[in-house]
Amino acid sequence: MVEHGAAAPSQRARRRALSLVFMLVGVAVVVFAIVSQVNAPTAPGSAAGTIDPPQSTSASPSTSARPSASATGTTPQSSPRKSKSQKPTTQKPRTVKPRTEKPRTEKPGTEKATSRKTRTKSRPLLPPSKPVSISIPAIDLTSEVFAIGKAADGTLRAPEPGPDLNKVAWFEDSATPGQLGPVVLEGHVDTVEGRSVFFDLGRVRPGDEVTLKRKDGRTLSYTVDAVRSYPKSRFPTEAVYGGDISQSTLRLITCSDFDRRTRHHQGNLVVFGHLRTTAAGS
Amino acid sequence: MSLTPLAAQADDGDAMYRATLTELNGSGGSGSFMLTVDGDDATVEMNWNGLAETFKDGPFPHVQHIHIGGQGKCPTPSADKNGDDVISTPEGQASYGGIGTTLSVKGDTSAKSATDITIAPGGSSLDYKRTFKLNADTRSALKDGTGVVVVHGLDPSTMSKKAQKAKSPLVSSLPLAATAPALCGPISAAPTGGADTGTGSTSGIEHAGLFGLGGLLIAGGVLAGARLRKTAKAS
């Protein structure tokens, strides 16, 4: 005490205060870091649902005999957001199902055979008009949509840093909403800035509604048929960019399956849907 | 499917192509086209509707082709050089080129059968799937991005009086309406692989640096505190 005396009481108090401040600030920083953690994006709940199921209504002779009537019916102007109560009762509720469930009719052959037999004529749809916005009420998503093309190496470009980074992109060589064939849209699950527009895409379930607004002002409503995750090395190009081209279908693509070792997403999540028919949409 | 395993190893692998068909000459039709390459074979799936239904009390024949060697584009109204308000097939050729493959319902698929209406699909709509050997010219045009799908055959009642009376510039026994293009769609290869739509920033631990800084600060505080206690004890 005596030896250290000269410096002692006041200096010790200062040191003690300093060490306390250090600890407090340290704890504060750690708490902040914990609080600002973002949950990893949701993986699709199950392999439930069928990709491009044949549309039962198109098999009905009355529908295909009056193409113009059904064409106008594909553009319901009445609030599409009422959809939640209108989910087809045949669709399973949005519960997570065990992965052991076998995906139904994944083989294109069997699906095609059915759809081709029941379908007499595909219905005339709409003249081309690019999508300008998308809304998925089930995950509270709304976004502007911009057009994107292929890179020089033939891959699909992804939204780049800038004002469009966190918007949904429409692949410009795909169909526009309401044309025959797939409307292909993609969005980031996350970017260097954190979560992005399709962060919650894995929470979408069969039966959910996706609405697309076209440049000509029409709003079209699509029904989700299936949500799937694929390794990028086995990306199902034919199912995504093709599939059943006798109807207007929807594909929403984002990344999935992040690998911490490679620091890259190993997979793609794809939401498959089709244009809601008159019967289901009204 | 492929009987030629060696050819299946060809450089382009198994490519897939797509086209969205939109109306030409006010035909009112629309459609979709898909072509998958499997070795030497190509499988074409095609759906369209809204085209002319009948012709002389029979189903209206709609000859359809993959055109190649042009700009890989569909013609605009300015392609109508003779001012009859119809873009005839020759008038469209600067945009979409000549015929590479005939998309017939049976038999020959070469350019030779381009105007053979006996093997062309008929009626106002089509649900088509056919696998055939893809010729080299068409194959390379698809790779170059210069392939264009064209479906021909217009409802004469939608044409100008002058055009209604005109003969086909291709087959003199047919009216212009029979061979003028009604649907057109540039063919493009589907993107290869998946989509690069994530950085992983929300996977694992964010702000690893902050954790480090916080940890250092706490450790520093604890150390300083321990030293204080030590000196206190020593005294």
Short mmCIF file of C-alpha atoms in Angstrom, two decimals:
data_model
loop_
_atom_site.label_atom_id
_atom_site.label_comp_id
_atom_site.label_asym_id
_atom_site.label_seq_id
_atom_site.Cartn_x
_atom_site.Cartn_y
_atom_site.Cartn_z
CA MET A 1 0.00 0.00 0.00
CA VAL A 2 2.69 2.37 0.97
CA GLU A 3 4.93 1.49 -1.98
CA HIS A 4 2.15 2.00 -4.44
CA GLY A 5 0.69 4.67 -2.31
CA ALA A 6 1.59 7.72 -4.35
CA ALA A 7 -0.38 6.61 -7.36
CA ALA A 8 -2.81 4.50 -5.53
CA PRO A 9 -6.37 5.50 -4.71
CA SER A 10 -7.31 7.87 -7.50
CA GLN A 11 -5.46 5.92 -10.19
CA ARG A 12 -7.05 2.68 -9.14
CA ALA A 13 -10.46 4.19 -9.25
CA ARG A 14 -9.74 5.50 -12.72
CA ARG A 15 -8.49 2.10 -13.86
CA ARG A 16 -11.50 0.39 -12.37
CA ALA A 17 -13.80 2.82 -14.15
CA LEU A 18 -11.94 2.29 -17.38
CA SER A 19 -12.16 -1.48 -17.17
CA LEU A 20 -15.86 -1.19 -16.41
CA VAL A 21 -16.38 1.05 -19.42
CA PHE A 22 -14.47 -1.43 -21.59
CA MET A 23 -16.64 -4.28 -20.46
CA LEU A 24 -19.87 -2.34 -20.81
CA VAL A 25 -19.04 -1.15 -24.30
CA GLY A 26 -17.96 -4.67 -25.21
CA VAL A 27 -21.21 -6.13 -23.97
CA ALA A 28 -23.15 -3.43 -25.79
CA VAL A 29 -21.36 -4.17 -29.04
CA VAL A 30 -21.99 -7.90 -28.71
CA VAL A 31 -25.64 -7.35 -27.87
CA PHE A 32 -26.00 -5.11 -30.90
CA ALA A 33 -24.38 -7.74 -33.09
CA ILE A 34 -26.72 -10.41 -31.74
CA VAL A 35 -29.82 -8.28 -32.18
CA SER A 36 -28.94 -7.42 -35.76
CA GLN A 37 -28.56 -11.04 -36.82
CA VAL A 38 -30.80 -11.95 -39.72
CA ASN A 39 -32.44 -15.33 -39.80
CA ALA A 40 -31.35 -17.51 -42.66
CA PRO A 41 -33.95 -17.68 -45.42
CA THR A 42 -36.64 -20.29 -45.14
CA ALA A 43 -36.22 -23.47 -47.09
CA PRO A 44 -39.27 -24.80 -48.88
CA GLY A 45 -41.42 -26.80 -46.50
CA SER A 46 -41.90 -29.86 -48.62
CA ALA A 47 -41.99 -31.23 -52.10
CA ALA A 48 -45.75 -30.94 -52.10
CA GLY A 49 -47.61 -29.81 -55.16
CA THR A 50 -47.41 -30.65 -58.82
CA ILE A 51 -45.49 -28.75 -61.44
CA ASP A 52 -47.78 -27.54 -64.21
CA PRO A 53 -50.81 -29.65 -63.33
CA PRO A 54 -53.30 -30.02 -66.16
CA GLN A 55 -55.99 -27.40 -65.90
CA SER A 56 -59.31 -29.07 -65.40
CA THR A 57 -61.31 -26.14 -66.70
CA SER A 58 -59.59 -26.17 -70.05
CA ALA A 59 -60.91 -29.66 -70.56
CA SER A 60 -64.46 -28.45 -70.34
CA PRO A 61 -65.84 -28.02 -73.84
CA SER A 62 -67.75 -24.89 -72.95
CA THR A 63 -64.57 -23.08 -71.93
CA SER A 64 -62.58 -23.95 -74.99
CA ALA A 65 -65.51 -23.27 -77.27
CA ARG A 66 -65.74 -19.67 -76.09
CA PRO A 67 -62.14 -18.58 -76.06
CA SER A 68 -62.83 -14.87 -75.87
CA ALA A 69 -64.94 -15.26 -72.77
CA SER A 70 -62.24 -17.14 -70.96
CA ALA A 71 -59.59 -14.73 -72.14
CA THR A 72 -61.33 -11.82 -70.47
CA GLY A 73 -61.80 -13.95 -67.43
CA THR A 74 -58.08 -14.32 -67.05
CA THR A 75 -57.82 -10.68 -66.09
CA PRO A 76 -59.89 -10.33 -62.96
CA GLN A 77 -60.09 -6.69 -62.05
CA SER A 78 -61.88 -7.44 -58.82
CA SER A 79 -59.57 -7.42 -55.85
CA PRO A 80 -57.24 -10.34 -56.27
CA ARG A 81 -56.25 -10.11 -52.62
CA LYS A 82 -59.35 -11.91 -51.51
CA SER A 83 -57.53 -15.01 -52.59
CA LYS A 84 -56.71 -16.29 -49.13
CA SER A 85 -60.26 -17.35 -48.53
CA GLN A 86 -60.49 -18.72 -52.01
CA LYS A 87 -57.69 -21.20 -51.86
CA PRO A 88 -58.82 -24.35 -53.55
CA THR A 89 -59.85 -26.73 -50.84
CA THR A 90 -57.94 -29.50 -52.51
CA GLN A 91 -54.68 -27.76 -51.69
CA LYS A 92 -53.04 -28.76 -48.47
CA PRO A 93 -52.79 -26.09 -45.78
CA ARG A 94 -49.51 -24.27 -45.29
CA THR A 95 -48.09 -26.67 -42.82
CA VAL A 96 -44.64 -28.07 -43.13
CA LYS A 97 -44.87 -31.59 -44.30
CA PRO A 98 -42.26 -34.28 -43.85
CA ARG A 99 -39.78 -34.44 -46.65
CA THR A 100 -40.43 -38.10 -47.03
CA GLU A 101 -43.58 -37.31 -48.92
CA LYS A 102 -43.13 -38.37 -52.47
CA PRO A 103 -43.48 -35.65 -55.05
CA ARG A 104 -46.39 -36.53 -57.24
CA THR A 105 -46.03 -37.04 -60.97
CA GLU A 106 -42.63 -35.47 -61.30
CA LYS A 107 -42.07 -37.45 -64.46
CA PRO A 108 -42.92 -35.19 -67.35
CA GLY A 109 -44.19 -38.09 -69.35
CA THR A 110 -47.10 -38.91 -67.11
CA GLU A 111 -48.09 -35.29 -66.60
CA LYS A 112 -47.97 -34.53 -70.25
CA ALA A 113 -50.01 -37.55 -71.11
CA THR A 114 -52.82 -36.49 -68.82
CA SER A 115 -52.82 -32.87 -69.84
CA ARG A 116 -52.75 -33.69 -73.47
CA LYS A 117 -55.63 -36.07 -73.23
CA THR A 118 -57.92 -33.77 -71.29
CA ARG A 119 -57.07 -30.69 -73.28
CA THR A 120 -58.77 -30.09 -76.54
CA LYS A 121 -57.52 -26.62 -77.35
CA SER A 122 -55.36 -24.19 -75.50
CA ARG A 123 -57.10 -20.92 -74.92
CA PRO A 124 -56.10 -17.72 -76.67
CA LEU A 125 -54.62 -15.47 -74.08
CA LEU A 126 -53.41 -11.89 -74.19
CA PRO A 127 -51.20 -9.86 -76.50
CA PRO A 128 -47.71 -9.34 -75.10
CA SER A 129 -47.18 -6.75 -72.37
CA LYS A 130 -44.24 -6.78 -69.98
CA PRO A 131 -44.73 -7.25 -66.26
CA VAL A 132 -44.11 -4.07 -64.24
CA SER A 133 -44.85 -5.21 -60.71
CA ILE A 134 -45.38 -8.34 -58.63
CA SER A 135 -47.24 -8.99 -55.42
CA ILE A 136 -47.32 -12.10 -53.21
CA PRO A 137 -49.78 -11.32 -50.40
CA ALA A 138 -48.91 -14.48 -48.42
CA ILE A 139 -45.40 -13.16 -47.71
CA ASP A 140 -46.27 -9.44 -47.88
CA LEU A 141 -44.16 -8.95 -50.96
CA THR A 142 -44.60 -6.23 -53.52
CA SER A 143 -41.90 -5.17 -55.92
CA GLU A 144 -41.36 -3.35 -59.13
CA VAL A 145 -40.29 -5.62 -61.97
CA PHE A 146 -37.63 -4.80 -64.54
CA ALA A 147 -36.44 -6.73 -67.59
CA ILE A 148 -33.19 -8.68 -67.53
CA GLY A 149 -31.41 -10.79 -70.14
CA LYS A 150 -28.67 -13.34 -70.51
CA ALA A 151 -25.00 -12.73 -69.90
CA ALA A 152 -22.43 -13.35 -72.64
CA ASP A 153 -21.78 -16.83 -71.25
CA GLY A 154 -25.41 -17.80 -71.70
CA THR A 155 -26.36 -17.68 -68.04
CA LEU A 156 -29.21 -15.65 -66.64
CA ARG A 157 -28.04 -12.25 -65.44
CA ALA A 158 -28.81 -11.42 -61.83
CA PRO A 159 -29.89 -7.96 -60.63
CA GLU A 160 -26.72 -5.92 -60.17
CA PRO A 161 -25.75 -3.41 -57.50
CA GLY A 162 -27.61 -0.17 -58.07
CA PRO A 163 -31.24 0.90 -57.90
CA ASP A 164 -32.51 -2.44 -59.23
CA LEU A 165 -30.50 -4.73 -56.94
CA ASN A 166 -33.41 -5.56 -54.66
CA LYS A 167 -36.13 -5.62 -57.29
CA VAL A 168 -37.62 -8.61 -59.05
CA ALA A 169 -36.33 -9.18 -62.59
CA TRP A 170 -38.31 -10.60 -65.50
CA PHE A 171 -36.33 -12.70 -67.99
CA GLU A 172 -36.93 -10.85 -71.25
CA ASP A 173 -36.91 -13.96 -73.45
CA SER A 174 -39.67 -15.58 -71.42
CA ALA A 175 -43.38 -15.09 -71.97
CA THR A 176 -45.08 -11.96 -70.74
CA PRO A 177 -47.92 -12.53 -68.25
CA GLY A 178 -50.93 -13.98 -70.04
CA GLN A 179 -49.05 -15.41 -73.00
CA LEU A 180 -48.64 -19.14 -73.46
CA GLY A 181 -45.53 -20.48 -71.78
CA PRO A 182 -43.65 -19.61 -68.60
CA VAL A 183 -43.23 -16.09 -67.23
CA VAL A 184 -39.80 -16.33 -65.59
CA LEU A 185 -38.96 -13.96 -62.74
CA GLU A 186 -35.95 -13.97 -60.44
CA GLY A 187 -34.85 -12.06 -57.37
CA HIS A 188 -32.05 -12.17 -54.85
CA VAL A 189 -32.54 -13.97 -51.58
CA ASP A 190 -29.85 -11.76 -50.09
CA THR A 191 -27.17 -9.35 -51.26
CA VAL A 192 -24.13 -7.77 -49.67
CA GLU A 193 -26.64 -5.33 -48.18
CA GLY A 194 -28.53 -8.09 -46.36
CA ARG A 195 -31.90 -9.64 -47.04
CA SER A 196 -33.34 -9.07 -50.48
CA VAL A 197 -36.68 -9.17 -52.25
CA PHE A 198 -37.09 -12.96 -52.45
CA PHE A 199 -35.78 -13.63 -48.93
CA ASP A 200 -39.13 -15.12 -47.91
CA LEU A 201 -39.83 -17.00 -51.14
CA GLY A 202 -39.29 -20.30 -49.35
CA ARG A 203 -42.36 -19.56 -47.23
CA VAL A 204 -44.63 -19.59 -50.28
CA ARG A 205 -46.87 -22.66 -50.43
CA PRO A 206 -49.03 -24.33 -53.06
CA GLY A 207 -52.32 -22.46 -53.35
CA ASP A 208 -50.82 -19.05 -52.60
CA GLU A 209 -51.54 -16.26 -55.01
CA VAL A 210 -49.06 -14.25 -57.06
CA THR A 211 -50.31 -11.25 -58.98
CA LEU A 212 -48.47 -9.66 -61.86
CA LYS A 213 -49.31 -6.25 -63.22
CA ARG A 214 -48.62 -5.69 -66.90
CA LYS A 215 -47.49 -2.52 -68.58
CA ASP A 216 -50.92 -2.26 -70.23
CA GLY A 217 -52.47 -2.02 -66.78
CA ARG A 218 -53.96 -5.48 -66.60
CA THR A 219 -53.41 -7.46 -63.43
CA LEU A 220 -53.18 -11.22 -63.71
CA SER A 221 -53.46 -13.67 -60.88
CA TYR A 222 -51.38 -16.84 -60.71
CA THR A 223 -51.77 -19.76 -58.33
CA VAL A 224 -48.71 -21.46 -56.87
CA ASP A 225 -48.57 -25.16 -57.74
CA ALA A 226 -45.24 -26.24 -56.28
CA VAL A 227 -42.15 -24.95 -54.47
CA ARG A 228 -38.93 -26.83 -55.11
CA SER A 229 -35.25 -26.54 -54.33
CA TYR A 230 -32.62 -27.89 -56.71
CA PRO A 231 -28.84 -28.09 -56.66
CA LYS A 232 -27.56 -25.57 -59.22
CA SER A 233 -25.66 -28.39 -60.91
CA ARG A 234 -28.98 -30.08 -61.65
CA PHE A 235 -31.11 -27.05 -62.39
CA PRO A 236 -34.24 -28.24 -64.25
CA THR A 237 -33.92 -26.00 -67.29
CA GLU A 238 -36.71 -27.70 -69.22
CA ALA A 239 -39.22 -27.54 -66.39
CA VAL A 240 -38.38 -23.93 -65.58
CA TYR A 241 -38.07 -22.39 -69.03
CA GLY A 242 -40.47 -24.80 -70.68
CA GLY A 243 -42.84 -27.15 -68.92
CA ASP A 244 -46.41 -27.20 -70.13
CA ILE A 245 -46.38 -24.44 -72.73
CA SER A 246 -50.07 -24.92 -73.56
CA GLN A 247 -50.93 -22.62 -70.66
CA SER A 248 -49.59 -19.46 -69.08
CA THR A 249 -47.30 -20.51 -66.26
CA LEU A 250 -45.16 -18.75 -63.68
CA ARG A 251 -41.63 -19.38 -62.38
CA LEU A 252 -40.05 -17.47 -59.50
CA ILE A 253 -36.36 -18.19 -58.96
CA THR A 254 -34.02 -17.35 -56.13
CA CYS A 255 -30.98 -18.85 -54.43
CA SER A 256 -31.06 -21.47 -51.72
CA ASP A 257 -28.86 -23.86 -49.83
CA PHE A 258 -25.97 -21.66 -48.71
CA ASP A 259 -22.71 -23.51 -48.19
CA ARG A 260 -20.61 -21.92 -45.45
CA ARG A 261 -17.41 -23.49 -46.65
CA THR A 262 -17.58 -22.30 -50.22
CA ARG A 263 -19.43 -19.10 -49.26
CA HIS A 264 -21.83 -19.74 -52.14
CA HIS A 265 -25.42 -20.79 -52.57
CA GLN A 266 -25.47 -24.33 -53.88
CA GLY A 267 -29.06 -24.39 -55.00
CA ASN A 268 -31.95 -22.57 -56.54
CA LEU A 269 -35.43 -22.32 -55.12
CA VAL A 270 -38.14 -22.31 -57.77
CA VAL A 271 -41.81 -21.49 -57.30
CA PHE A 272 -44.03 -22.95 -60.02
CA GLY A 273 -47.50 -21.61 -60.76
CA HIS A 274 -50.12 -21.20 -63.42
CA LEU A 275 -52.56 -18.53 -64.50
CA ARG A 276 -55.71 -18.72 -62.46
CA THR A 277 -58.67 -19.76 -64.58
CA THR A 278 -62.01 -18.07 -64.78
CA ALA A 279 -63.61 -20.59 -62.49
CA ALA A 280 -60.98 -20.32 -59.81
CA GLY A 281 -60.48 -16.59 -60.10
CA SER A 282 -63.99 -15.22 -59.92
CA MET B 1 -33.90 -41.66 -77.40
CA SER B 2 -30.71 -40.97 -79.21
CA LEU B 3 -29.38 -43.78 -81.37
CA THR B 4 -26.11 -41.97 -81.87
CA PRO B 5 -24.33 -41.87 -78.55
CA LEU B 6 -21.26 -40.30 -80.10
CA ALA B 7 -23.19 -37.41 -81.52
CA ALA B 8 -24.87 -36.98 -78.17
CA GLN B 9 -21.50 -35.98 -76.82
CA ALA B 10 -21.38 -33.12 -79.33
CA ASP B 11 -20.20 -29.76 -78.12
CA ASP B 12 -23.61 -28.18 -77.68
CA GLY B 13 -24.77 -30.92 -75.35
CA ASP B 14 -28.45 -30.97 -74.64
CA ALA B 15 -29.63 -27.48 -75.36
CA MET B 16 -33.07 -26.08 -74.94
CA TYR B 17 -34.65 -23.29 -76.95
CA ARG B 18 -37.80 -21.27 -76.55
CA ALA B 19 -39.85 -18.77 -78.50
CA THR B 20 -42.98 -16.83 -77.74
CA LEU B 21 -45.12 -16.50 -80.84
CA THR B 22 -46.86 -13.21 -81.44
CA GLU B 23 -49.14 -12.16 -84.23
CA LEU B 24 -48.07 -10.83 -87.59
CA ASN B 25 -50.41 -9.17 -90.06
CA GLY B 26 -53.08 -8.78 -87.39
CA SER B 27 -53.77 -12.51 -87.32
CA GLY B 28 -54.97 -12.33 -83.70
CA GLY B 29 -53.11 -15.49 -82.80
CA SER B 30 -50.49 -16.23 -80.18
CA GLY B 31 -48.47 -19.19 -79.10
CA SER B 32 -45.44 -20.78 -77.57
CA PHE B 33 -42.60 -22.89 -78.94
CA MET B 34 -40.04 -25.11 -77.25
CA LEU B 35 -37.24 -27.16 -78.78
CA THR B 36 -34.98 -29.52 -76.90
CA VAL B 37 -31.90 -30.99 -78.53
CA ASP B 38 -30.95 -34.56 -77.65
CA GLY B 39 -27.99 -35.66 -79.69
CA ASP B 40 -29.03 -35.55 -83.33
CA ASP B 41 -32.67 -35.33 -82.46
CA ALA B 42 -34.81 -32.35 -81.69
CA THR B 43 -38.13 -32.48 -79.94
CA VAL B 44 -40.40 -29.59 -80.75
CA GLU B 45 -43.39 -28.71 -78.64
CA MET B 46 -45.66 -26.02 -79.90
CA ASN B 47 -48.97 -24.52 -78.91
CA TRP B 48 -50.78 -21.76 -80.70
CA ASN B 49 -54.30 -20.59 -81.20
CA GLY B 50 -56.44 -17.82 -82.60
CA LEU B 51 -55.56 -18.41 -86.25
CA ALA B 52 -57.82 -18.86 -89.28
CA GLU B 53 -60.05 -21.88 -88.78
CA THR B 54 -61.34 -23.01 -92.16
CA PHE B 55 -60.33 -22.80 -95.78
CA LYS B 56 -62.65 -24.02 -98.54
CA ASP B 57 -64.74 -25.95 -95.98
CA GLY B 58 -61.67 -27.77 -94.65
CA PRO B 59 -59.29 -26.98 -91.82
CA PHE B 60 -57.14 -23.97 -92.72
CA PRO B 61 -53.62 -25.28 -93.43
CA HIS B 62 -50.91 -23.46 -91.48
CA VAL B 63 -47.48 -24.27 -92.83
CA GLN B 64 -44.88 -23.59 -90.18
CA HIS B 65 -41.10 -23.43 -90.19
CA ILE B 66 -37.95 -22.61 -88.41
CA HIS B 67 -36.53 -19.83 -90.54
CA ILE B 68 -32.77 -19.34 -90.55
CA GLY B 69 -30.07 -17.14 -92.02
CA GLY B 70 -31.74 -13.78 -91.44
CA GLN B 71 -31.38 -11.32 -88.59
CA GLY B 72 -33.16 -13.61 -86.15
CA LYS B 73 -35.98 -11.11 -85.87
CA CYS B 74 -39.63 -10.76 -86.71
CA PRO B 75 -40.52 -8.19 -89.38
CA THR B 76 -42.11 -4.86 -88.49
CA PRO B 77 -44.90 -3.26 -90.57
CA SER B 78 -42.26 -1.36 -92.56
CA ALA B 79 -41.37 -4.69 -94.21
CA ASP B 80 -44.54 -4.34 -96.32
CA LYS B 81 -42.85 -3.10 -99.47
CA ASN B 82 -45.74 -3.27 -101.93
CA GLY B 83 -48.16 -1.43 -99.66
CA ASP B 84 -50.92 -4.05 -99.59
CA ASP B 85 -50.93 -3.95 -95.77
CA VAL B 86 -49.68 -7.51 -95.66
CA ILE B 87 -46.13 -8.58 -94.93
CA SER B 88 -45.76 -11.46 -97.34
CA THR B 89 -43.35 -14.28 -96.65
CA PRO B 90 -40.68 -12.91 -99.05
CA GLU B 91 -41.11 -9.43 -97.54
CA GLY B 92 -40.38 -10.87 -94.12
CA GLN B 93 -37.30 -12.74 -95.21
CA ALA B 94 -34.89 -9.89 -94.58
CA SER B 95 -35.80 -10.23 -90.91
CA TYR B 96 -36.23 -13.95 -90.43
CA GLY B 97 -34.38 -15.45 -93.38
CA GLY B 98 -35.17 -18.56 -95.38
CA ILE B 99 -36.52 -21.90 -94.34
CA GLY B 100 -34.32 -24.26 -92.34
CA THR B 101 -36.83 -26.78 -91.06
CA THR B 102 -40.45 -27.45 -91.87
CA LEU B 103 -42.51 -28.16 -88.75
CA SER B 104 -44.83 -30.63 -90.43
CA VAL B 105 -47.14 -32.99 -88.58
CA LYS B 106 -45.69 -36.04 -90.35
CA GLY B 107 -43.11 -36.99 -92.94
CA ASP B 108 -40.42 -34.69 -94.26
CA THR B 109 -39.15 -31.83 -92.14
CA SER B 110 -36.75 -30.33 -94.68
CA ALA B 111 -37.16 -27.05 -96.54
CA LYS B 112 -38.40 -29.07 -99.52
CA SER B 113 -41.73 -29.59 -97.81
CA ALA B 114 -42.05 -25.93 -96.88
CA THR B 115 -45.34 -25.38 -98.71
CA ASP B 116 -46.74 -28.91 -98.64
CA ILE B 117 -50.11 -28.19 -97.08
CA THR B 118 -50.95 -31.90 -96.93
CA ILE B 119 -48.54 -32.39 -94.03
CA ALA B 120 -49.09 -28.99 -92.42
CA PRO B 121 -51.17 -28.60 -89.28
CA GLY B 122 -54.67 -27.27 -89.83
CA GLY B 123 -57.37 -25.37 -87.96
CA SER B 124 -57.36 -22.46 -85.56
CA SER B 125 -55.20 -24.00 -82.84
CA LEU B 126 -52.40 -26.49 -82.40
CA ASP B 127 -51.05 -28.75 -79.69
CA TYR B 128 -47.91 -30.14 -81.30
CA LYS B 129 -45.14 -32.44 -80.24
CA ARG B 130 -42.76 -34.08 -82.65
CA THR B 131 -39.25 -35.54 -82.49
CA PHE B 132 -37.15 -35.54 -85.64
CA LYS B 133 -33.56 -35.34 -86.81
CA LEU B 134 -32.42 -31.74 -86.71
CA ASN B 135 -30.46 -30.67 -89.78
CA ALA B 136 -27.06 -29.03 -89.35
CA ASP B 137 -28.06 -25.65 -90.79
CA THR B 138 -30.95 -25.25 -88.40
CA ARG B 139 -28.83 -26.46 -85.52
CA SER B 140 -26.13 -23.88 -86.11
CA ALA B 141 -28.72 -21.12 -86.65
CA LEU B 142 -30.23 -21.94 -83.28
CA LYS B 143 -26.79 -21.69 -81.72
CA ASP B 144 -26.19 -18.35 -83.42
CA GLY B 145 -29.51 -17.04 -82.28
CA THR B 146 -30.79 -16.52 -85.82
CA GLY B 147 -33.59 -19.07 -85.76
CA VAL B 148 -37.14 -17.74 -86.01
CA VAL B 149 -40.39 -19.68 -85.82
CA VAL B 150 -42.95 -18.57 -88.39
CA VAL B 151 -46.49 -19.91 -88.75
CA HIS B 152 -48.24 -18.99 -91.97
CA GLY B 153 -51.83 -18.62 -93.10
CA LEU B 154 -54.11 -15.63 -92.63
CA ASP B 155 -57.86 -15.31 -92.50
CA PRO B 156 -58.55 -13.55 -95.84
CA SER B 157 -61.37 -11.51 -94.32
CA THR B 158 -58.82 -9.65 -92.19
CA MET B 159 -56.88 -8.54 -95.25
CA SER B 160 -57.24 -5.58 -97.57
CA LYS B 161 -59.32 -6.10 -100.78
CA LYS B 162 -56.19 -5.96 -102.85
CA ALA B 163 -54.43 -8.52 -100.71
CA GLN B 164 -57.43 -10.83 -100.70
CA LYS B 165 -57.25 -11.19 -104.46
CA ALA B 166 -53.48 -11.55 -104.62
CA LYS B 167 -51.79 -14.83 -105.33
CA SER B 168 -49.19 -16.33 -103.07
CA PRO B 169 -45.71 -15.25 -104.11
CA LEU B 170 -44.55 -18.74 -103.15
CA VAL B 171 -47.19 -21.07 -104.59
CA SER B 172 -49.14 -19.61 -107.47
CA SER B 173 -52.03 -21.99 -106.97
CA LEU B 174 -52.62 -20.59 -103.49
CA PRO B 175 -53.88 -17.17 -102.43
CA LEU B 176 -51.55 -14.76 -100.64
CA ALA B 177 -53.53 -15.42 -97.46
CA ALA B 178 -52.47 -19.06 -97.39
CA THR B 179 -48.76 -18.38 -97.18
CA ALA B 180 -48.48 -14.95 -95.51
CA PRO B 181 -47.02 -15.14 -92.00
CA ALA B 182 -49.47 -15.11 -89.11
CA LEU B 183 -47.28 -15.84 -86.10
CA CYS B 184 -43.62 -15.14 -85.49
CA GLY B 185 -41.19 -15.70 -82.64
CA PRO B 186 -37.41 -15.34 -82.45
CA ILE B 187 -35.88 -18.48 -80.91
CA SER B 188 -33.48 -18.07 -78.03
CA ALA B 189 -31.53 -20.55 -75.97
CA ALA B 190 -32.75 -20.98 -72.41
CA PRO B 191 -30.22 -19.65 -69.91
CA THR B 192 -27.69 -22.27 -68.87
CA GLY B 193 -27.56 -23.37 -65.26
CA GLY B 194 -29.38 -21.76 -62.40
CA ALA B 195 -29.63 -18.20 -61.17
CA ASP B 196 -26.99 -16.32 -59.21
CA THR B 197 -29.37 -14.70 -56.81
CA GLY B 198 -27.66 -14.56 -53.46
CA THR B 199 -24.48 -13.69 -51.63
CA GLY B 200 -25.15 -15.61 -48.47
CA SER B 201 -25.00 -12.40 -46.44
CA THR B 202 -27.95 -13.50 -44.35
CA SER B 203 -26.70 -17.03 -43.81
CA GLY B 204 -24.44 -17.80 -40.88
CA ILE B 205 -23.18 -14.95 -38.71
CA GLU B 206 -23.50 -11.33 -39.68
CA HIS B 207 -21.27 -8.65 -38.15
CA ALA B 208 -18.54 -11.09 -37.21
CA GLY B 209 -16.29 -8.02 -36.82
CA LEU B 210 -18.53 -6.53 -34.16
CA PHE B 211 -18.46 -9.73 -32.18
CA GLY B 212 -14.68 -9.64 -32.36
CA LEU B 213 -14.50 -5.99 -31.27
CA GLY B 214 -16.96 -6.58 -28.43
CA GLY B 215 -15.03 -9.63 -27.30
CA LEU B 216 -11.75 -7.69 -27.29
CA LEU B 217 -13.28 -4.86 -25.29
CA ILE B 218 -14.71 -7.24 -22.71
CA ALA B 219 -11.45 -9.15 -22.46
CA GLY B 220 -9.55 -5.88 -22.08
CA GLY B 221 -11.89 -4.76 -19.30
CA VAL B 222 -11.63 -8.06 -17.50
CA LEU B 223 -7.84 -8.07 -17.73
CA ALA B 224 -7.59 -4.53 -16.46
CA GLY B 225 -9.93 -5.39 -13.61
CA ALA B 226 -7.92 -8.46 -12.73
CA ARG B 227 -4.71 -6.46 -12.63
CA LEU B 228 -6.35 -3.93 -10.34
CA ARG B 229 -7.40 -6.65 -7.96
CA LYS B 230 -3.90 -8.13 -8.10
CA THR B 231 -2.26 -4.86 -7.22
CA ALA B 232 -4.84 -4.32 -4.53
CA LYS B 233 -4.03 -7.71 -3.01
CA ALA B 234 -0.31 -7.17 -3.33
CA SER B 235 -0.61 -4.03 -1.32
#
